[in-house]
Amino acid sequence: MLSIALELLVLVCIGAVVYSYVLYPFVLAMVAGVVQTLRDTRYVLRKRDRRVPREAELPAVAVIISAYNEERHLGERIENLLALDYPEHLLSIYIGSDGSHDRTGEILASFHDPRLHGFAFEQNRGKASVLNDLVARAQAPILVFSDANTFFDRNALRPLVAHFADPKVGAVSGELRLKSAAGDNQDSLYWRVEQFLKFFEGRIGGLLGANGAIYAIRRPLWRPLASDTICDDFCVAMNVAASGHRLVYEPTAWAEEDTPDAIGEEYKRRVRIGIGNFQALIRHPEYLWRTSGGTIFAYLSHKVLRWVAPHLLMLALMVSLWLAIDSTLWRWLCALQILGYAAAGALYTLSQRGRSLPGLMRIPAFLFALNWAFLVASYRYATGQYSGSWRRTSR
């Protein structure tokens, strides 16, 4: 009986990982199809208008950006915001320099447009603290959050705020388009899958968080962030979902951002995001019981299972080693697991050394980096080896 239970444990661990990465997109698409069919049926029977309502008048909008050592991008970013297709009297921009020690503060002071409100904070306190301060100063009913190294499409704000005509909508996430000087990036396929998931999760009312590069919320739904919060965009949007309001995905409201060509750079960023993921999971259990059924389904399938995937795989390997003591079959299965992880690790090492990987070989290298990052992140979170201060990467 013990042997059967252990074998079942291995299958459950590996099956959960396969489900999250491979099967979930198909399951999600089918669930979204059922939800859409039910909506169509209700529409036919009740004759209700299901189009997104458009406000006769645009709302006032405040763009909020916390910046740290952004002299490389900030001037161009401010010009990008000032050139947006949105009525000038309805647009305000709040940018805070979080104790930057480069020319970020000087660049902020060099602009004299009345729409721009720049604040050069002397002390470096972390992004969340600056966001709290800027939101407290902004009075517009709609808050739009972004980053200093992100650039909005000129027409991004109008489709982003249009959804707020529906009082049930509390937050709207736009789409981030990654660009690379090499014409491709290490996680391009992964990113396209993520956009696919975001679209269909929005269809079932299960959108998870928001894209930190471009998203908006109703100001009354803002909840101050803990000073050491790392994944601020995720927590801000999930707080909105936990309040009972809908999160909407609007792909026509887009922004673009450079992405590193080196997989190692993406790895560093993902370690930090991973720490923020575990931070949110432990600090905010309400995301699993105060949100909608669609959100809970997506959160468990898309996020939680992926965050713990390396732990599940390690557990499966350890149990396989135990079973291999008395079973030839499990010796082979154990060897296959070790060989697969070793091959993925070798491909990742090659990419770290500057080798360009062909086609499909980039996928196991990226997945190894992703899961290794989650494993390191969980250890650092559990041991308290993190802070809410900034960590710079090229993205």
Short mmCIF file of C-alpha atoms in Angstrom, two decimals:
data_model
loop_
_atom_site.label_atom_id
_atom_site.label_comp_id
_atom_site.label_asym_id
_atom_site.label_seq_id
_atom_site.Cartn_x
_atom_site.Cartn_y
_atom_site.Cartn_z
CA MET A 1 0.00 0.00 0.00
CA LEU A 2 2.83 2.40 0.84
CA SER A 3 4.43 1.77 -2.54
CA ILE A 4 1.17 2.49 -4.36
CA ALA A 5 0.68 5.69 -2.36
CA LEU A 6 4.21 6.87 -3.18
CA GLU A 7 3.77 6.07 -6.87
CA LEU A 8 0.52 8.03 -6.85
CA LEU A 9 2.31 10.94 -5.16
CA VAL A 10 4.90 11.06 -7.95
CA LEU A 11 2.20 11.02 -10.61
CA VAL A 12 0.23 13.77 -8.86
CA CYS A 13 3.32 16.00 -8.50
CA ILE A 14 4.41 15.63 -12.12
CA GLY A 15 0.81 15.73 -13.35
CA ALA A 16 0.19 19.03 -11.55
CA VAL A 17 3.19 20.61 -13.30
CA VAL A 18 2.18 19.22 -16.70
CA TYR A 19 -1.36 20.48 -16.13
CA SER A 20 -0.24 24.02 -15.28
CA TYR A 21 2.20 24.42 -18.18
CA VAL A 22 0.67 22.25 -20.90
CA LEU A 23 -2.96 21.35 -20.24
CA TYR A 24 -4.24 24.47 -18.50
CA PRO A 25 -4.29 26.65 -21.66
CA PHE A 26 -6.56 24.10 -23.36
CA VAL A 27 -8.77 23.66 -20.28
CA LEU A 28 -9.01 27.43 -19.94
CA ALA A 29 -10.00 27.86 -23.58
CA MET A 30 -12.74 25.24 -23.19
CA VAL A 31 -14.04 26.84 -19.98
CA ALA A 32 -13.99 30.24 -21.68
CA GLY A 33 -15.96 28.76 -24.57
CA VAL A 34 -18.62 27.45 -22.20
CA VAL A 35 -18.79 30.81 -20.39
CA GLN A 36 -19.13 32.65 -23.70
CA THR A 37 -21.86 30.28 -24.84
CA LEU A 38 -23.80 30.91 -21.63
CA ARG A 39 -23.41 34.66 -22.12
CA ASP A 40 -24.63 34.40 -25.70
CA THR A 41 -27.61 32.36 -24.53
CA ARG A 42 -28.52 34.92 -21.87
CA TYR A 43 -28.16 37.68 -24.45
CA VAL A 44 -30.51 35.92 -26.88
CA LEU A 45 -33.09 35.18 -24.19
CA ARG A 46 -32.96 38.51 -22.34
CA LYS A 47 -31.97 40.82 -25.21
CA ARG A 48 -29.53 42.73 -23.03
CA ASP A 49 -26.84 44.93 -24.57
CA ARG A 50 -23.48 43.29 -23.89
CA ARG A 51 -21.28 45.88 -25.56
CA VAL A 52 -18.80 47.88 -23.46
CA PRO A 53 -20.58 51.15 -22.61
CA ARG A 54 -18.83 54.31 -23.75
CA GLU A 55 -18.90 57.36 -21.57
CA ALA A 56 -20.09 60.60 -23.13
CA GLU A 57 -17.30 62.39 -21.30
CA LEU A 58 -13.83 61.07 -20.60
CA PRO A 59 -12.78 60.83 -16.94
CA ALA A 60 -9.84 62.67 -15.45
CA VAL A 61 -6.77 60.42 -15.34
CA ALA A 62 -3.59 60.51 -13.25
CA VAL A 63 -0.58 58.55 -14.52
CA ILE A 64 1.55 57.28 -11.61
CA ILE A 65 5.23 56.31 -12.02
CA SER A 66 7.82 55.49 -9.38
CA ALA A 67 11.36 55.83 -10.77
CA TYR A 68 14.84 54.95 -9.56
CA ASN A 69 17.99 55.87 -11.51
CA GLU A 70 16.09 56.24 -14.78
CA GLU A 71 18.13 58.98 -16.49
CA ARG A 72 18.46 56.73 -19.53
CA HIS A 73 14.71 56.64 -20.20
CA LEU A 74 13.00 59.35 -18.21
CA GLY A 75 13.21 62.31 -20.59
CA GLU A 76 11.86 60.32 -23.51
CA ARG A 77 9.24 58.73 -21.25
CA ILE A 78 7.89 62.10 -20.10
CA GLU A 79 7.67 63.29 -23.71
CA ASN A 80 5.82 60.08 -24.54
CA LEU A 81 3.24 60.79 -21.83
CA LEU A 82 2.80 64.44 -22.76
CA ALA A 83 2.12 63.42 -26.37
CA LEU A 84 -0.75 61.04 -25.49
CA ASP A 85 -4.04 61.49 -27.30
CA TYR A 86 -6.04 62.58 -24.27
CA PRO A 87 -7.52 65.97 -23.35
CA GLU A 88 -4.83 68.03 -21.61
CA HIS A 89 -7.17 69.29 -18.89
CA LEU A 90 -8.04 65.70 -17.95
CA LEU A 91 -4.48 64.34 -17.81
CA SER A 92 -2.06 64.69 -14.91
CA ILE A 93 1.26 62.90 -14.48
CA TYR A 94 2.86 62.10 -11.12
CA ILE A 95 6.46 60.86 -11.17
CA GLY A 96 8.49 60.26 -8.03
CA SER A 97 12.25 59.75 -7.94
CA ASP A 98 13.00 57.31 -5.13
CA GLY A 99 16.30 58.64 -3.84
CA SER A 100 17.94 58.34 -7.27
CA HIS A 101 21.66 59.19 -7.38
CA ASP A 102 21.85 59.88 -11.11
CA ARG A 103 20.21 62.69 -13.12
CA THR A 104 16.62 61.46 -12.65
CA GLY A 105 15.74 64.39 -10.38
CA GLU A 106 17.34 66.92 -12.72
CA ILE A 107 15.41 65.59 -15.69
CA LEU A 108 12.16 65.82 -13.75
CA ALA A 109 12.90 69.45 -12.84
CA SER A 110 13.73 70.36 -16.44
CA PHE A 111 10.10 69.91 -17.59
CA HIS A 112 7.67 72.74 -16.91
CA ASP A 113 4.43 71.38 -18.34
CA PRO A 114 1.57 71.98 -15.85
CA ARG A 115 0.38 68.39 -16.33
CA LEU A 116 3.62 67.02 -14.87
CA HIS A 117 4.07 66.80 -11.11
CA GLY A 118 7.59 65.65 -10.28
CA PHE A 119 8.85 64.73 -6.82
CA ALA A 120 12.51 64.07 -6.04
CA PHE A 121 12.44 62.15 -2.78
CA GLU A 122 15.84 62.20 -1.09
CA GLN A 123 15.55 58.88 0.72
CA ASN A 124 15.45 55.58 -1.11
CA ARG A 125 12.45 53.77 0.43
CA GLY A 126 11.33 51.38 -2.29
CA LYS A 127 8.79 51.52 -5.09
CA ALA A 128 5.74 50.76 -2.96
CA SER A 129 6.35 53.68 -0.61
CA VAL A 130 6.69 56.10 -3.51
CA LEU A 131 3.48 54.79 -5.07
CA ASN A 132 1.67 55.34 -1.78
CA ASP A 133 2.91 58.94 -1.68
CA LEU A 134 2.03 59.70 -5.29
CA VAL A 135 -1.47 58.22 -5.06
CA ALA A 136 -2.10 60.33 -1.94
CA ARG A 137 -1.30 63.44 -4.03
CA ALA A 138 -3.35 62.45 -7.09
CA GLN A 139 -7.03 63.38 -7.09
CA ALA A 140 -8.21 61.98 -10.43
CA PRO A 141 -10.89 59.26 -10.22
CA ILE A 142 -8.86 56.95 -12.48
CA LEU A 143 -5.25 56.05 -11.68
CA VAL A 144 -3.02 54.68 -14.45
CA PHE A 145 0.17 52.93 -13.35
CA SER A 146 3.27 52.40 -15.45
CA ASP A 147 7.08 52.27 -15.41
CA ALA A 148 9.73 54.78 -16.40
CA ASN A 149 11.19 52.50 -19.09
CA THR A 150 7.82 51.74 -20.72
CA PHE A 151 6.35 53.67 -23.64
CA PHE A 152 2.61 53.98 -24.28
CA ASP A 153 1.00 53.84 -27.67
CA ARG A 154 -0.28 57.35 -28.33
CA ASN A 155 -3.91 56.13 -28.25
CA ALA A 156 -3.56 53.82 -25.23
CA LEU A 157 -5.52 55.77 -22.61
CA ARG A 158 -8.91 56.00 -24.32
CA PRO A 159 -9.56 52.23 -24.67
CA LEU A 160 -8.00 51.66 -21.24
CA VAL A 161 -10.44 53.96 -19.42
CA ALA A 162 -13.51 53.19 -21.57
CA HIS A 163 -14.33 50.09 -19.48
CA PHE A 164 -14.86 52.18 -16.35
CA ALA A 165 -18.24 53.21 -17.78
CA ASP A 166 -19.31 49.87 -16.29
CA PRO A 167 -19.54 50.41 -12.49
CA LYS A 168 -18.66 46.75 -11.89
CA VAL A 169 -15.22 47.19 -13.45
CA GLY A 170 -12.57 48.09 -10.90
CA ALA A 171 -9.34 47.68 -12.89
CA VAL A 172 -8.25 47.39 -16.51
CA SER A 173 -4.97 45.89 -17.69
CA GLY A 174 -3.44 46.83 -21.02
CA GLU A 175 -1.00 44.77 -23.06
CA LEU A 176 2.79 44.92 -22.90
CA ARG A 177 4.69 44.24 -26.11
CA LEU A 178 8.29 43.19 -25.61
CA LYS A 179 10.91 44.23 -28.14
CA SER A 180 14.53 43.21 -28.56
CA ALA A 181 17.41 44.60 -30.57
CA ALA A 182 18.04 41.08 -31.81
CA GLY A 183 14.50 40.81 -33.16
CA ASP A 184 13.50 38.13 -30.67
CA ASN A 185 13.75 37.51 -26.96
CA GLN A 186 14.39 34.52 -24.78
CA ASP A 187 10.84 34.23 -23.52
CA SER A 188 8.96 35.28 -26.66
CA LEU A 189 6.96 32.04 -26.93
CA TYR A 190 6.31 32.05 -23.19
CA TRP A 191 5.17 35.68 -23.41
CA ARG A 192 2.77 34.92 -26.26
CA VAL A 193 1.28 32.06 -24.23
CA GLU A 194 0.90 34.42 -21.27
CA GLN A 195 -1.00 36.89 -23.45
CA PHE A 196 -3.25 34.04 -24.62
CA LEU A 197 -3.95 33.07 -21.01
CA LYS A 198 -4.60 36.67 -19.99
CA PHE A 199 -7.16 37.09 -22.75
CA PHE A 200 -9.15 33.97 -21.87
CA GLU A 201 -8.83 34.49 -18.12
CA GLY A 202 -10.43 37.87 -18.72
CA ARG A 203 -13.25 36.08 -20.56
CA ILE A 204 -14.10 33.97 -17.51
CA GLY A 205 -13.75 36.84 -15.03
CA GLY A 206 -10.49 35.41 -13.72
CA LEU A 207 -7.89 37.96 -14.78
CA LEU A 208 -4.90 37.70 -12.43
CA GLY A 209 -3.31 40.94 -11.36
CA ALA A 210 -2.35 43.46 -13.98
CA ASN A 211 0.52 44.26 -16.28
CA GLY A 212 2.66 46.72 -14.35
CA ALA A 213 3.62 48.50 -17.57
CA ILE A 214 0.06 49.70 -18.24
CA TYR A 215 -2.99 49.28 -16.03
CA ALA A 216 -5.65 51.46 -14.43
CA ILE A 217 -7.85 51.29 -11.33
CA ARG A 218 -10.59 53.33 -9.73
CA ARG A 219 -8.99 55.56 -7.12
CA PRO A 220 -11.46 54.63 -4.31
CA LEU A 221 -10.31 51.00 -4.67
CA TRP A 222 -6.66 51.82 -3.94
CA ARG A 223 -5.30 50.17 -0.81
CA PRO A 224 -1.92 51.40 0.55
CA LEU A 225 0.89 48.90 -0.01
CA ALA A 226 3.26 47.52 2.60
CA SER A 227 6.61 49.26 2.19
CA ASP A 228 8.44 46.05 1.23
CA THR A 229 5.88 44.92 -1.37
CA ILE A 230 7.66 43.60 -4.45
CA CYS A 231 4.90 42.67 -6.92
CA ASP A 232 2.96 45.91 -6.48
CA ASP A 233 1.02 45.58 -9.75
CA PHE A 234 -0.21 42.09 -8.84
CA CYS A 235 -1.25 43.10 -5.32
CA VAL A 236 -2.95 46.36 -6.38
CA ALA A 237 -5.09 44.58 -8.97
CA MET A 238 -5.84 41.55 -6.79
CA ASN A 239 -6.92 43.88 -3.98
CA VAL A 240 -9.44 45.28 -6.47
CA ALA A 241 -10.63 41.74 -7.31
CA ALA A 242 -10.93 40.92 -3.60
CA SER A 243 -13.16 43.99 -3.19
CA GLY A 244 -15.73 42.37 -5.49
CA HIS A 245 -14.96 44.37 -8.66
CA ARG A 246 -14.06 42.99 -12.07
CA LEU A 247 -10.65 43.06 -13.70
CA VAL A 248 -10.67 43.55 -17.48
CA TYR A 249 -8.02 42.91 -20.12
CA GLU A 250 -7.88 45.42 -22.99
CA PRO A 251 -5.24 44.42 -25.60
CA THR A 252 -5.81 47.51 -27.76
CA ALA A 253 -4.37 49.63 -24.94
CA TRP A 254 -0.74 48.70 -25.37
CA ALA A 255 2.72 49.75 -24.34
CA GLU A 256 6.15 48.51 -25.33
CA GLU A 257 9.33 47.83 -23.45
CA ASP A 258 12.80 46.47 -24.17
CA THR A 259 13.59 42.98 -22.97
CA PRO A 260 17.08 41.57 -22.30
CA ASP A 261 18.48 39.18 -24.86
CA ALA A 262 20.46 37.38 -22.16
CA ILE A 263 18.45 34.74 -20.35
CA GLY A 264 20.51 35.46 -17.25
CA GLU A 265 19.09 38.98 -17.07
CA GLU A 266 15.57 37.59 -17.21
CA TYR A 267 16.55 35.09 -14.52
CA LYS A 268 17.55 37.85 -12.09
CA ARG A 269 14.27 39.64 -12.70
CA ARG A 270 12.29 36.45 -12.17
CA VAL A 271 14.00 35.67 -8.86
CA ARG A 272 12.84 39.01 -7.54
CA ILE A 273 9.34 38.58 -8.97
CA GLY A 274 9.29 35.06 -7.52
CA ILE A 275 10.01 36.43 -4.06
CA GLY A 276 7.11 38.84 -4.58
CA ASN A 277 4.89 35.94 -5.67
CA PHE A 278 5.51 33.98 -2.46
CA GLN A 279 5.15 37.19 -0.47
CA ALA A 280 1.69 37.77 -1.98
CA LEU A 281 0.69 34.11 -1.55
CA ILE A 282 1.50 34.10 2.17
CA ARG A 283 0.38 37.63 3.04
CA HIS A 284 -2.86 37.63 1.09
CA PRO A 285 -4.73 34.34 1.52
CA GLU A 286 -7.93 36.31 0.78
CA TYR A 287 -7.03 36.11 -2.91
CA LEU A 288 -8.07 32.46 -2.64
CA TRP A 289 -11.43 33.01 -0.96
CA ARG A 290 -12.62 36.60 -1.45
CA THR A 291 -12.32 36.67 -5.23
CA SER A 292 -14.57 35.19 -7.93
CA GLY A 293 -14.69 31.51 -8.84
CA GLY A 294 -12.97 32.25 -12.14
CA THR A 295 -10.18 34.09 -10.35
CA ILE A 296 -9.62 31.27 -7.86
CA PHE A 297 -9.52 28.69 -10.68
CA ALA A 298 -7.01 30.76 -12.68
CA TYR A 299 -4.93 31.70 -9.61
CA LEU A 300 -4.42 28.09 -8.59
CA SER A 301 -3.89 26.76 -12.12
CA HIS A 302 -1.80 29.57 -13.62
CA LYS A 303 0.08 31.01 -10.68
CA VAL A 304 0.24 28.89 -7.53
CA LEU A 305 1.02 25.61 -9.29
CA ARG A 306 3.78 27.26 -11.32
CA TRP A 307 5.31 28.90 -8.27
CA VAL A 308 5.56 25.53 -6.50
CA ALA A 309 6.39 23.52 -9.65
CA PRO A 310 10.11 23.09 -8.82
CA HIS A 311 9.20 21.91 -5.33
CA LEU A 312 6.75 19.39 -6.75
CA LEU A 313 9.37 18.13 -9.21
CA MET A 314 11.97 17.80 -6.45
CA LEU A 315 9.51 15.89 -4.29
CA ALA A 316 8.69 13.60 -7.23
CA LEU A 317 12.40 12.94 -7.81
CA MET A 318 13.10 12.15 -4.15
CA VAL A 319 10.18 9.75 -3.96
CA SER A 320 11.28 8.19 -7.26
CA LEU A 321 14.74 7.58 -5.79
CA TRP A 322 13.12 5.80 -2.85
CA LEU A 323 10.98 3.66 -5.15
CA ALA A 324 14.01 2.88 -7.34
CA ILE A 325 15.59 0.91 -4.50
CA ASP A 326 13.32 -2.06 -5.15
CA SER A 327 12.09 -1.48 -8.70
CA THR A 328 13.86 -1.65 -12.04
CA LEU A 329 11.05 0.33 -13.69
CA TRP A 330 11.45 3.17 -11.20
CA ARG A 331 15.23 3.14 -11.72
CA TRP A 332 14.58 3.90 -15.38
CA LEU A 333 11.95 6.54 -14.57
CA CYS A 334 14.26 8.12 -12.04
CA ALA A 335 17.10 8.16 -14.59
CA LEU A 336 14.82 9.83 -17.15
CA GLN A 337 13.96 12.59 -14.69
CA ILE A 338 17.60 13.23 -13.83
CA LEU A 339 18.61 13.17 -17.50
CA GLY A 340 15.86 15.63 -18.43
CA TYR A 341 16.81 18.09 -15.70
CA ALA A 342 20.51 17.76 -16.54
CA ALA A 343 19.87 18.41 -20.25
CA ALA A 344 17.76 21.49 -19.50
CA GLY A 345 20.42 22.72 -17.07
CA ALA A 346 23.14 22.21 -19.67
CA LEU A 347 21.19 24.21 -22.27
CA TYR A 348 20.67 26.99 -19.74
CA THR A 349 24.41 27.01 -18.97
CA LEU A 350 25.21 27.31 -22.67
CA SER A 351 22.85 30.26 -23.02
CA GLN A 352 24.48 31.88 -19.99
CA ARG A 353 27.83 31.63 -21.76
CA GLY A 354 26.54 33.49 -24.78
CA ARG A 355 25.72 30.54 -27.01
CA SER A 356 22.71 31.10 -29.26
CA LEU A 357 20.34 28.17 -28.90
CA PRO A 358 18.39 26.96 -31.94
CA GLY A 359 14.61 26.92 -32.02
CA LEU A 360 12.96 24.58 -29.57
CA MET A 361 16.09 24.20 -27.43
CA ARG A 362 15.40 27.65 -26.03
CA ILE A 363 12.22 26.40 -24.36
CA PRO A 364 13.79 23.89 -21.88
CA ALA A 365 16.56 26.40 -21.16
CA PHE A 366 14.02 29.07 -20.35
CA LEU A 367 11.85 26.72 -18.27
CA PHE A 368 14.93 25.60 -16.32
CA ALA A 369 15.80 29.25 -15.61
CA LEU A 370 12.21 30.00 -14.64
CA ASN A 371 11.86 27.10 -12.22
CA TRP A 372 15.32 27.54 -10.77
CA ALA A 373 14.41 31.18 -10.15
CA PHE A 374 11.22 30.13 -8.32
CA LEU A 375 13.20 27.67 -6.21
CA VAL A 376 15.79 30.28 -5.25
CA ALA A 377 13.01 32.84 -4.65
CA SER A 378 11.16 30.53 -2.25
CA TYR A 379 14.34 29.96 -0.24
CA ARG A 380 15.14 33.67 -0.07
CA TYR A 381 11.59 34.52 0.95
CA ALA A 382 11.52 31.81 3.62
CA THR A 383 14.84 32.99 5.05
CA GLY A 384 14.02 36.70 4.82
CA GLN A 385 16.79 37.44 2.32
CA TYR A 386 14.98 40.18 0.43
CA SER A 387 13.81 43.77 0.71
CA GLY A 388 11.39 46.12 -1.00
CA SER A 389 14.18 48.28 -2.40
CA TRP A 390 14.97 48.42 -6.10
CA ARG A 391 17.08 45.91 -8.01
CA ARG A 392 18.25 46.99 -11.42
CA THR A 393 18.26 44.84 -14.54
CA SER A 394 18.27 45.97 -18.16
CA ARG A 395 14.51 45.58 -18.19
#
